GROMACS .gro file of C-alpha atoms in nm:
model
  375
    1MET     CA    1  -5.437   1.780  -2.494
    2LYS     CA    2  -5.501   1.449  -2.314
    3LEU     CA    3  -5.263   1.271  -2.551
    4GLN     CA    4  -4.991   1.536  -2.490
    5ARG     CA    5  -5.036   1.508  -2.112
    6LYS     CA    6  -5.013   1.128  -2.134
    7ASN     CA    7  -4.689   1.154  -2.336
    8ARG     CA    8  -4.538   1.399  -2.084
    9LEU     CA    9  -4.617   1.162  -1.796
   10ARG     CA   10  -4.464   0.871  -1.988
   11ALA     CA   11  -4.146   1.076  -2.053
   12LEU     CA   12  -4.117   1.170  -1.686
   13SER     CA   13  -4.156   0.806  -1.587
   14LEU     CA   14  -3.884   0.697  -1.828
   15GLY     CA   15  -3.659   0.977  -1.700
   16ALA     CA   16  -3.701   0.857  -1.342
   17VAL     CA   17  -3.611   0.504  -1.444
   18ALA     CA   18  -3.300   0.633  -1.622
   19VAL     CA   19  -3.191   0.835  -1.319
   20SER     CA   20  -3.242   0.541  -1.082
   21GLY     CA   21  -3.047   0.321  -1.320
   22ALA     CA   22  -2.762   0.572  -1.329
   23LEU     CA   23  -2.758   0.589  -0.951
   24ALA     CA   24  -2.744   0.212  -0.931
   25LEU     CA   25  -2.450   0.205  -1.168
   26THR     CA   26  -2.274   0.473  -0.964
   27ALA     CA   27  -2.323   0.273  -0.645
   28CYS     CA   28  -2.157  -0.026  -0.807
   29GLY     CA   29  -1.895   0.168  -0.999
   30SER     CA   30  -1.518   0.170  -0.979
   31ASP     CA   31  -1.272   0.383  -0.786
   32ASP     CA   32  -0.964   0.541  -0.944
   33THR     CA   33  -0.768   0.217  -0.908
   34GLY     CA   34  -1.012   0.025  -1.122
   35LYS     CA   35  -1.154  -0.176  -0.834
   36LYS     CA   36  -1.527  -0.215  -0.787
   37THR     CA   37  -1.679  -0.018  -0.503
   38GLY     CA   38  -2.022   0.008  -0.350
   39SER     CA   39  -2.177  -0.337  -0.339
   40ASP     CA   40  -1.844  -0.524  -0.352
   41SER     CA   41  -1.872  -0.770  -0.064
   42SER     CA   42  -1.492  -0.794  -0.027
   43ALA     CA   43  -1.484  -0.437   0.101
   44SER     CA   44  -1.793  -0.438   0.322
   45THR     CA   45  -1.853  -0.512   0.686
   46SER     CA   46  -2.174  -0.536   0.883
   47ALA     CA   47  -2.215  -0.209   1.069
   48SER     CA   48  -2.331  -0.401   1.375
   49SER     CA   49  -1.990  -0.566   1.405
   50ILE     CA   50  -1.808  -0.232   1.446
   51LYS     CA   51  -1.784  -0.102   1.803
   52CYS     CA   52  -1.800   0.277   1.796
   53ASP     CA   53  -1.748   0.325   2.173
   54ASN     CA   54  -1.832   0.698   2.192
   55ALA     CA   55  -1.631   0.776   1.878
   56LYS     CA   56  -1.733   1.113   1.734
   57GLY     CA   57  -1.610   1.411   1.537
   58GLN     CA   58  -1.339   1.375   1.274
   59LEU     CA   59  -0.985   1.242   1.249
   60LEU     CA   60  -0.702   1.377   1.040
   61ALA     CA   61  -0.438   1.130   0.927
   62ASP     CA   62  -0.164   1.112   0.665
   63GLY     CA   63   0.108   0.881   0.544
   64SER     CA   64   0.168   0.568   0.339
   65SER     CA   65   0.012   0.578  -0.007
   66ALA     CA   66   0.072   0.201  -0.032
   67GLN     CA   67  -0.209   0.139   0.218
   68LYS     CA   68  -0.447   0.406   0.091
   69ASN     CA   69  -0.676   0.166  -0.094
   70ALA     CA   70  -0.711  -0.037   0.227
   71ILE     CA   71  -0.768   0.274   0.439
   72ASP     CA   72  -1.037   0.394   0.195
   73ALA     CA   73  -1.226   0.065   0.230
   74TRP     CA   74  -1.196   0.071   0.608
   75VAL     CA   75  -1.297   0.436   0.636
   76LYS     CA   76  -1.608   0.375   0.427
   77ASN     CA   77  -1.730   0.100   0.661
   78PHE     CA   78  -1.630   0.274   0.984
   79SER     CA   79  -1.778   0.610   0.889
   80GLN     CA   80  -2.108   0.450   0.789
   81ALA     CA   81  -2.126   0.269   1.123
   82CYS     CA   82  -2.003   0.543   1.357
   83GLY     CA   83  -2.057   0.872   1.174
   84VAL     CA   84  -1.692   0.972   1.221
   85GLN     CA   85  -1.527   1.155   0.933
   86ILE     CA   86  -1.169   1.037   0.866
   87ASN     CA   87  -0.952   1.235   0.628
   88TYR     CA   88  -0.650   1.024   0.530
   89LYS     CA   89  -0.432   1.216   0.284
   90GLY     CA   90  -0.200   0.935   0.173
   91GLY     CA   91   0.081   1.180   0.103
   92GLY     CA   92   0.356   0.922   0.162
   93SER     CA   93   0.524   0.771   0.466
   94GLY     CA   94   0.764   1.062   0.510
   95ALA     CA   95   0.485   1.317   0.509
   96GLY     CA   96   0.284   1.107   0.754
   97VAL     CA   97   0.565   1.070   1.008
   98THR     CA   98   0.641   1.443   0.987
   99ALA     CA   99   0.275   1.531   1.040
  100PHE     CA  100   0.258   1.295   1.339
  101THR     CA  101   0.572   1.426   1.512
  102GLN     CA  102   0.442   1.781   1.462
  103GLY     CA  103   0.109   1.694   1.624
  104GLN     CA  104  -0.097   1.759   1.311
  105VAL     CA  105  -0.267   1.418   1.286
  106ALA     CA  106  -0.428   1.164   1.519
  107PHE     CA  107  -0.233   0.880   1.360
  108ALA     CA  108  -0.001   0.823   1.066
  109GLY     CA  109   0.066   0.540   0.824
  110SER     CA  110   0.422   0.442   0.741
  111ASP     CA  111   0.579   0.152   0.551
  112SER     CA  112   0.888   0.196   0.768
  113ALA     CA  113   0.907   0.178   1.146
  114LEU     CA  114   0.992   0.494   1.338
  115LYS     CA  115   1.363   0.572   1.363
  116ASP     CA  116   1.524   0.674   1.694
  117ASP     CA  117   1.515   1.046   1.616
  118GLU     CA  118   1.149   1.020   1.513
  119VAL     CA  119   1.061   0.842   1.838
  120LYS     CA  120   1.240   1.119   2.026
  121ALA     CA  121   1.046   1.386   1.836
  122SER     CA  122   0.718   1.208   1.906
  123LYS     CA  123   0.766   1.249   2.281
  124ASN     CA  124   0.696   1.621   2.240
  125VAL     CA  125   0.351   1.532   2.107
  126CYS     CA  126   0.273   1.219   2.310
  127LYS     CA  127   0.277   1.371   2.658
  128GLY     CA  128   0.416   1.109   2.894
  129GLY     CA  129   0.451   0.856   2.615
  130GLN     CA  130   0.588   0.813   2.261
  131GLY     CA  131   0.495   0.707   1.913
  132ILE     CA  132   0.467   0.332   1.853
  133ASP     CA  133   0.442   0.116   1.540
  134LEU     CA  134   0.139  -0.109   1.494
  135PRO     CA  135   0.166  -0.342   1.190
  136MET     CA  136  -0.173  -0.336   1.023
  137VAL     CA  137  -0.143  -0.395   0.648
  138GLY     CA  138   0.079  -0.639   0.463
  139GLY     CA  139   0.142  -0.670   0.095
  140PRO     CA  140   0.387  -0.729  -0.185
  141ILE     CA  141   0.569  -0.446  -0.356
  142ALA     CA  142   0.494  -0.519  -0.718
  143VAL     CA  143   0.750  -0.430  -0.983
  144GLY     CA  144   0.514  -0.325  -1.259
  145TYR     CA  145   0.622  -0.295  -1.620
  146ASN     CA  146   0.489  -0.187  -1.959
  147VAL     CA  147   0.684  -0.371  -2.227
  148PRO     CA  148   0.491  -0.456  -2.546
  149GLY     CA  149   0.497  -0.828  -2.619
  150ALA     CA  150   0.674  -0.927  -2.297
  151ASP     CA  151   0.448  -1.136  -2.076
  152ASN     CA  152   0.539  -1.322  -1.757
  153LEU     CA  153   0.865  -1.130  -1.717
  154VAL     CA  154   1.112  -1.272  -1.464
  155LEU     CA  155   1.386  -1.067  -1.297
  156ASP     CA  156   1.620  -1.125  -1.005
  157ALA     CA  157   1.771  -0.890  -0.747
  158PRO     CA  158   2.098  -0.814  -0.934
  159THR     CA  159   1.911  -0.734  -1.256
  160LEU     CA  160   1.657  -0.515  -1.074
  161ALA     CA  161   1.940  -0.327  -0.902
  162LYS     CA  162   2.116  -0.263  -1.234
  163ILE     CA  163   1.793  -0.147  -1.401
  164PHE     CA  164   1.709   0.102  -1.126
  165ASP     CA  165   2.072   0.218  -1.106
  166SER     CA  166   2.082   0.289  -1.481
  167LYS     CA  167   2.337   0.011  -1.545
  168ILE     CA  168   2.097  -0.187  -1.765
  169THR     CA  169   1.922   0.051  -2.004
  170ASN     CA  170   1.756  -0.159  -2.275
  171TRP     CA  171   1.495  -0.435  -2.257
  172ASN     CA  172   1.688  -0.673  -2.483
  173ASP     CA  173   1.992  -0.665  -2.254
  174ALA     CA  174   2.169  -1.002  -2.222
  175ALA     CA  175   2.100  -1.025  -1.846
  176ILE     CA  176   1.724  -0.992  -1.901
  177LYS     CA  177   1.735  -1.236  -2.194
  178LYS     CA  178   1.909  -1.496  -1.977
  179LEU     CA  179   1.625  -1.485  -1.724
  180ASN     CA  180   1.360  -1.488  -1.999
  181PRO     CA  181   1.493  -1.717  -2.276
  182SER     CA  182   1.156  -1.762  -2.447
  183ALA     CA  183   1.037  -1.400  -2.421
  184LYS     CA  184   1.024  -1.164  -2.718
  185LEU     CA  185   1.215  -0.874  -2.568
  186PRO     CA  186   1.204  -0.558  -2.782
  187ASN     CA  187   1.494  -0.328  -2.863
  188LEU     CA  188   1.340  -0.062  -2.639
  189LYS     CA  189   1.486   0.182  -2.390
  190ILE     CA  190   1.405   0.116  -2.025
  191GLN     CA  191   1.220   0.398  -1.849
  192ALA     CA  192   1.267   0.333  -1.476
  193PHE     CA  193   1.035   0.526  -1.242
  194HIS     CA  194   1.091   0.580  -0.870
  195ARG     CA  195   0.916   0.783  -0.599
  196SER     CA  196   0.976   1.158  -0.588
  197ASP     CA  197   0.851   1.190  -0.228
  198GLU     CA  198   0.992   1.029   0.085
  199SER     CA  199   0.839   0.684   0.085
  200GLY     CA  200   0.838   0.373   0.299
  201THR     CA  201   0.784   0.176  -0.021
  202THR     CA  202   1.118   0.311  -0.145
  203ASP     CA  203   1.273   0.221   0.191
  204ASN     CA  204   1.152  -0.139   0.168
  205PHE     CA  205   1.239  -0.173  -0.200
  206THR     CA  206   1.595  -0.058  -0.140
  207LYS     CA  207   1.627  -0.268   0.179
  208TYR     CA  208   1.554  -0.569  -0.041
  209LEU     CA  209   1.827  -0.470  -0.287
  210ILE     CA  210   2.078  -0.397  -0.008
  211ALA     CA  211   2.006  -0.732   0.160
  212THR     CA  212   2.013  -0.946  -0.154
  213THR     CA  213   2.263  -0.783  -0.388
  214PRO     CA  214   2.490  -0.540  -0.199
  215ASP     CA  215   2.756  -0.556  -0.472
  216ASN     CA  216   2.508  -0.408  -0.719
  217TRP     CA  217   2.331  -0.164  -0.487
  218LYS     CA  218   2.583   0.045  -0.298
  219TYR     CA  219   2.344   0.298  -0.146
  220SER     CA  220   2.256   0.331   0.222
  221GLY     CA  221   1.880   0.319   0.166
  222GLY     CA  222   1.602   0.510   0.337
  223LYS     CA  223   1.276   0.681   0.243
  224ALA     CA  224   1.441   0.916  -0.011
  225TRP     CA  225   1.553   0.777  -0.348
  226GLN     CA  226   1.933   0.786  -0.379
  227ALA     CA  227   2.031   0.631  -0.712
  228LYS     CA  228   2.104   0.857  -1.006
  229GLY     CA  229   1.906   0.858  -1.326
  230GLY     CA  230   1.555   0.736  -1.387
  231GLN     CA  231   1.235   0.936  -1.362
  232SER     CA  232   1.015   1.011  -1.063
  233ALA     CA  233   0.652   1.055  -0.967
  234PRO     CA  234   0.472   1.119  -0.637
  235GLN     CA  235   0.298   0.845  -0.437
  236SER     CA  236   0.229   0.488  -0.548
  237ALA     CA  237  -0.059   0.602  -0.768
  238GLY     CA  238   0.167   0.848  -0.950
  239VAL     CA  239   0.436   0.590  -1.024
  240ALA     CA  240   0.178   0.334  -1.138
  241GLN     CA  241   0.015   0.588  -1.369
  242GLN     CA  242   0.348   0.683  -1.528
  243VAL     CA  243   0.439   0.319  -1.588
  244LYS     CA  244   0.097   0.250  -1.733
  245GLN     CA  245   0.120   0.530  -1.989
  246THR     CA  246   0.491   0.498  -2.081
  247SER     CA  247   0.610   0.229  -2.321
  248GLY     CA  248   0.921   0.060  -2.185
  249ALA     CA  249   0.852   0.173  -1.828
  250ILE     CA  250   0.913  -0.011  -1.502
  251GLY     CA  251   0.842   0.099  -1.145
  252TYR     CA  252   0.761  -0.024  -0.796
  253PHE     CA  253   0.437   0.016  -0.602
  254GLU     CA  254   0.199  -0.182  -0.385
  255LEU     CA  255   0.017  -0.466  -0.563
  256SER     CA  256  -0.326  -0.302  -0.537
  257TYR     CA  257  -0.207  -0.042  -0.790
  258VAL     CA  258  -0.152  -0.305  -1.060
  259SER     CA  259  -0.445  -0.258  -1.297
  260ASP     CA  260  -0.536  -0.285  -1.665
  261GLY     CA  261  -0.237  -0.214  -1.887
  262LEU     CA  262   0.018  -0.317  -1.624
  263LYS     CA  263   0.190  -0.647  -1.560
  264ALA     CA  264   0.398  -0.745  -1.257
  265VAL     CA  265   0.743  -0.905  -1.255
  266SER     CA  266   0.796  -1.249  -1.099
  267ILE     CA  267   1.114  -1.266  -0.893
  268ASP     CA  268   1.376  -1.538  -0.919
  269THR     CA  269   1.464  -1.590  -0.552
  270GLY     CA  270   1.662  -1.910  -0.594
  271ALA     CA  271   1.357  -2.125  -0.520
  272SER     CA  272   1.255  -2.394  -0.769
  273LYS     CA  273   1.050  -2.142  -0.968
  274PRO     CA  274   1.005  -1.762  -0.978
  275VAL     CA  275   0.752  -1.613  -0.738
  276ALA     CA  276   0.481  -1.371  -0.851
  277PRO     CA  277   0.346  -1.103  -0.616
  278SER     CA  278   0.017  -1.201  -0.453
  279THR     CA  279  -0.150  -1.180  -0.116
  280GLU     CA  280  -0.067  -1.548  -0.059
  281SER     CA  281   0.302  -1.518  -0.149
  282ALA     CA  282   0.336  -1.203   0.062
  283THR     CA  283   0.167  -1.369   0.360
  284ALA     CA  284   0.413  -1.658   0.331
  285ASP     CA  285   0.699  -1.411   0.374
  286ILE     CA  286   0.539  -1.196   0.645
  287ALA     CA  287   0.461  -1.507   0.852
  288ALA     CA  288   0.836  -1.546   0.907
  289ALA     CA  289   0.876  -1.185   1.029
  290LYS     CA  290   1.009  -1.123   1.380
  291VAL     CA  291   0.887  -0.857   1.623
  292VAL     CA  292   1.192  -0.644   1.702
  293GLY     CA  293   1.022  -0.348   1.869
  294THR     CA  294   1.049  -0.297   2.244
  295GLY     CA  295   0.775  -0.222   2.493
  296LYS     CA  296   0.447  -0.158   2.314
  297ASP     CA  297   0.621  -0.100   1.982
  298LEU     CA  298   0.557  -0.388   1.739
  299SER     CA  299   0.793  -0.308   1.451
  300LEU     CA  300   0.892  -0.612   1.245
  301GLN     CA  301   1.201  -0.751   1.077
  302LEU     CA  302   1.117  -0.900   0.736
  303ASP     CA  303   1.314  -1.171   0.556
  304TYR     CA  304   1.414  -1.013   0.224
  305LYS     CA  305   1.655  -1.297   0.146
  306THR     CA  306   1.401  -1.578   0.167
  307LYS     CA  307   1.431  -1.869  -0.076
  308ALA     CA  308   1.127  -2.049   0.060
  309GLU     CA  309   0.898  -2.196  -0.202
  310GLY     CA  310   0.611  -1.962  -0.282
  311ALA     CA  311   0.737  -1.678  -0.060
  312TYR     CA  312   0.759  -1.338  -0.231
  313PRO     CA  313   1.060  -1.152  -0.086
  314LEU     CA  314   0.979  -0.796  -0.188
  315THR     CA  315   0.717  -0.738   0.080
  316LEU     CA  316   0.623  -0.452   0.307
  317VAL     CA  317   0.420  -0.402   0.621
  318THR     CA  318   0.248  -0.072   0.680
  319TYR     CA  319   0.234   0.050   1.039
  320GLU     CA  320  -0.024   0.277   1.194
  321ILE     CA  321   0.173   0.513   1.418
  322VAL     CA  322   0.001   0.639   1.731
  323CYS     CA  323   0.091   0.757   2.080
  324ASP     CA  324   0.100   0.481   2.341
  325LYS     CA  325   0.019   0.749   2.600
  326GLY     CA  326  -0.072   1.114   2.568
  327ASN     CA  327  -0.317   1.095   2.279
  328LYS     CA  328  -0.542   1.401   2.253
  329ALA     CA  329  -0.856   1.354   2.458
  330ASP     CA  330  -1.087   1.476   2.182
  331THR     CA  331  -0.958   1.226   1.924
  332LEU     CA  332  -0.864   0.926   2.141
  333PRO     CA  333  -1.208   0.752   2.141
  334ALA     CA  334  -1.238   0.770   1.761
  335THR     CA  335  -0.874   0.673   1.707
  336LYS     CA  336  -0.904   0.365   1.930
  337ALA     CA  337  -1.237   0.263   1.776
  338PHE     CA  338  -1.101   0.291   1.421
  339LEU     CA  339  -0.779   0.105   1.500
  340ARG     CA  340  -0.976  -0.160   1.689
  341TYR     CA  341  -1.195  -0.214   1.383
  342ILE     CA  342  -0.912  -0.237   1.126
  343ALA     CA  343  -0.720  -0.481   1.349
  344SER     CA  344  -1.031  -0.693   1.405
  345GLU     CA  345  -1.107  -1.015   1.223
  346ASP     CA  346  -1.363  -0.833   1.006
  347GLY     CA  347  -1.122  -0.551   0.929
  348GLN     CA  348  -0.837  -0.780   0.833
  349LYS     CA  349  -1.071  -1.002   0.630
  350ILE     CA  350  -1.123  -0.719   0.381
  351LEU     CA  351  -0.756  -0.705   0.284
  352SER     CA  352  -0.715  -1.016   0.072
  353GLY     CA  353  -1.007  -0.909  -0.147
  354ILE     CA  354  -0.834  -0.584  -0.242
  355SER     CA  355  -0.482  -0.717  -0.309
  356TYR     CA  356  -0.338  -0.679   0.042
  357ALA     CA  357  -0.213  -0.941   0.286
  358PRO     CA  358  -0.367  -0.971   0.634
  359VAL     CA  359  -0.122  -0.951   0.923
  360PRO     CA  360  -0.056  -1.303   1.062
  361ASP     CA  361  -0.261  -1.400   1.369
  362ALA     CA  362   0.037  -1.421   1.606
  363ILE     CA  363   0.121  -1.056   1.533
  364ILE     CA  364  -0.225  -0.901   1.493
  365SER     CA  365  -0.332  -1.045   1.830
  366LYS     CA  366  -0.055  -0.840   1.994
  367VAL     CA  367  -0.173  -0.534   1.801
  368ARG     CA  368  -0.527  -0.576   1.936
  369THR     CA  369  -0.401  -0.596   2.294
  370THR     CA  370  -0.187  -0.285   2.248
  371ILE     CA  371  -0.477  -0.085   2.102
  372GLU     CA  372  -0.690  -0.151   2.412
  373GLY     CA  373  -0.415   0.001   2.630
  374LEU     CA  374  -0.382   0.329   2.436
  375SER     CA  375  -0.445   0.633   2.654
   0.00000   0.00000   0.00000
């Protein structure tokens, strides 16, 4: 009996060790994008550096799926420090703007600045004020591809336009061969994926094509996909997943969605060598952006036609959209505290570690000033 009791105690002890080990692995596991979570120092901030300022309750938000990985990292830190629950759906820029103008969310994320009719609609929600754009997250739009045997693929704007407009349909097309003379391009059908939902990523991707190759992209652009042909999937994560699992596929999404099994195109901009998407190459492009918003609005004009060395032209900036005046009294403290944190030096510092580009100092300083004046 003593021996049996001793064995049971030993088994329980081993079981406890196994459970604690499993919990430790969970704490340092990976999220659905393949990035490490938990103890990853790139996505952590000292709780003492976050100013909660009477923030309480919960916030509902929706919008850009391109920034969702950044929002998730920010929310984790802010919620731990302040106890505020933030539910960010990431349903796409179009869904976020609609939810904001209908008064359903405290703030929205959008990869495109508010249009005139959307500003007008926001005035019904922002009593005595209007919706404004606060640039908060930068990053390259990666053109991801899944082509067996083709590494370090280079494309230019005309070729991209023809691929996504179903004018180039096979990976061994002469135009692709010319840009990749040493690549082993297979005789494989191109499967081009675009967004099925209204998306600021689509808006920025097509703005790039309109600006750089208007003869090959004769669409007006906007959040909704206009070209015929191709296949579609919802949100950045959906497009990335389809490209990852489909041989011959190509699609566009924010760089943080490039993971195992996916490669990203380098773009021939006319510079001395093609430019790959990275936080550094995106920052080089965003640094040349101009503030074109009026009043407290800080919407930007990006340079899609850049030929600067090391500047990646296919770049987006995600805005947090909020009322300048007339925010709901019960959500204003938490909204300001969260926006203040993500615009802070600590908040922006997280971005480069998770494949995003921090907003340049000259712009983010204006964002910080504007946040303090929200009412």
